[in-house]
CSV table of C-alpha atoms and ligand atoms in Angstrom, one decimal:
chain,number,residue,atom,x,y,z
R,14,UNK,CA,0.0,0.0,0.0
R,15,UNK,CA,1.5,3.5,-0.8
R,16,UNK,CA,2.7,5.5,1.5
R,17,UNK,CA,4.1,7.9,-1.9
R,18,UNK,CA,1.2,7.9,-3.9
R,19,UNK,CA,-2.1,9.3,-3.1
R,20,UNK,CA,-5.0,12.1,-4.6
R,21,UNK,CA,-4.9,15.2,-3.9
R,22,UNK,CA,-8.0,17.2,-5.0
R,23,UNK,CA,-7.9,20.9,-6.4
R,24,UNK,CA,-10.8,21.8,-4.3
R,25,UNK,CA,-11.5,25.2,-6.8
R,26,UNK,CA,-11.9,22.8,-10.3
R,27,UNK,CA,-13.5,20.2,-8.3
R,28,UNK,CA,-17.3,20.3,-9.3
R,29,UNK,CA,-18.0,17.5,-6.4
R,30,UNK,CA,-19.6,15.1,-9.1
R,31,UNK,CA,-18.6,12.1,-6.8
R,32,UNK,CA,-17.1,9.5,-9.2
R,33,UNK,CA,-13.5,9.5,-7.8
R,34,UNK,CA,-15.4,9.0,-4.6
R,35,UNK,CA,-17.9,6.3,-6.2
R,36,UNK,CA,-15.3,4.4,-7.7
R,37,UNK,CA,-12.3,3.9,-5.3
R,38,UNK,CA,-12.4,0.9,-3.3
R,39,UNK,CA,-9.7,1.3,-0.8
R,40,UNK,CA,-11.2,3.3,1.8
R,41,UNK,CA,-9.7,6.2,0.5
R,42,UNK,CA,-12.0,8.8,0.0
R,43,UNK,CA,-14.9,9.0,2.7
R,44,UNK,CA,-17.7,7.5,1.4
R,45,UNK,CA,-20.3,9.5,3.1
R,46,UNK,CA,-19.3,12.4,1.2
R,47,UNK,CA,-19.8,13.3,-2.5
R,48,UNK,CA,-17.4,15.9,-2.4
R,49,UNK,CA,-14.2,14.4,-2.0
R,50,UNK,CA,-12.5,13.9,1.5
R,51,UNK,CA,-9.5,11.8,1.2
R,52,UNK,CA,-8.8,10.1,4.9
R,53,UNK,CA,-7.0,7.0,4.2
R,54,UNK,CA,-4.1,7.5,1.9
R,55,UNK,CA,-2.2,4.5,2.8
R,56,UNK,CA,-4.9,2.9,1.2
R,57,UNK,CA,-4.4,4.1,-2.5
R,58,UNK,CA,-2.3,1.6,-4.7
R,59,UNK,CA,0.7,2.9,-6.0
R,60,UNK,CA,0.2,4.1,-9.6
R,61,UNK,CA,-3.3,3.6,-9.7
R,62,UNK,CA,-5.0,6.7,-12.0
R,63,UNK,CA,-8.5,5.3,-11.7
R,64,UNK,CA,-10.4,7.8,-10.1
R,65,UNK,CA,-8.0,10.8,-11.9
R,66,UNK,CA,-8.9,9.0,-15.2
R,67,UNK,CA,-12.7,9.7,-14.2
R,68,UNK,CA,-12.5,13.1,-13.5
R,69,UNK,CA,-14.0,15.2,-15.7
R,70,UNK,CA,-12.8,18.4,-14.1
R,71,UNK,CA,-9.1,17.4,-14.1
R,72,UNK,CA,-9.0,18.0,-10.3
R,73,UNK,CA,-7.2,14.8,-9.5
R,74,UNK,CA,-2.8,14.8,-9.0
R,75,UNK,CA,-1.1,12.6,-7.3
R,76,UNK,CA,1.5,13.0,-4.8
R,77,UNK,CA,4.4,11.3,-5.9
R,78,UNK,CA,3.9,11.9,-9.4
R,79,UNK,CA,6.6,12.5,-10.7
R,80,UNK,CA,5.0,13.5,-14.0
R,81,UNK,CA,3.9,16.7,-12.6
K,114,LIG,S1,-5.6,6.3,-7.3
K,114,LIG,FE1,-6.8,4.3,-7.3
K,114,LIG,S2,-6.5,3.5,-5.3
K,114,LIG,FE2,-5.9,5.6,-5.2
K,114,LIG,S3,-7.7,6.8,-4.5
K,114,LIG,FE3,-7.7,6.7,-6.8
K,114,LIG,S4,-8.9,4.9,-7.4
K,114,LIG,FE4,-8.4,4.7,-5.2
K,115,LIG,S1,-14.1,13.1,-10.0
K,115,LIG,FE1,-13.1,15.1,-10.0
K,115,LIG,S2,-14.8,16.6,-10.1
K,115,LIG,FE2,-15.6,14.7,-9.5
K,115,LIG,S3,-15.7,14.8,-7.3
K,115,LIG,FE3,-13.8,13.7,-7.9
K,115,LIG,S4,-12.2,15.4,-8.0
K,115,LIG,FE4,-14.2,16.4,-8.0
């Protein structure tokens, strides 16, 4: 599980459509919340782009990218 690699949200291009939320299943994101509230980020899987690939805002980086 990665401790160097987890979502961070831009909270201002975020539009809080949920589907980052929806689709992670590692515990990252709080569930109860649409808008995205990331709690558990040794959770995320290192590398994974699934819920940035969703995002139709292009809110979601990833710390430890080293792409950006
Ligand atoms: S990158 Fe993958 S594992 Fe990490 S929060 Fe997004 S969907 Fe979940
Ligand atoms: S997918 Fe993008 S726009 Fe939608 S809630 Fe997540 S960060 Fe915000």
């Amino acid at each position: 599980m990665a401790k160097n690699w987890y979502p961070m949200i831009n909270e201002e291009s975020c539009v809080e459509c949920g589907s980052c939320v929806e689709k992670c299943t590692h515990g990252v994101y709080d569930k109860s919340s649409q808008k995205p509230i990331v709690i558990y980020t040794d959770g995320c899987v290192d590398g994974c782009h699934g819920c940035g690939n969703l995002c139709p805002a292009d809110a979601i980086q990833y710390y430890g990218d080293t792409n950006i």
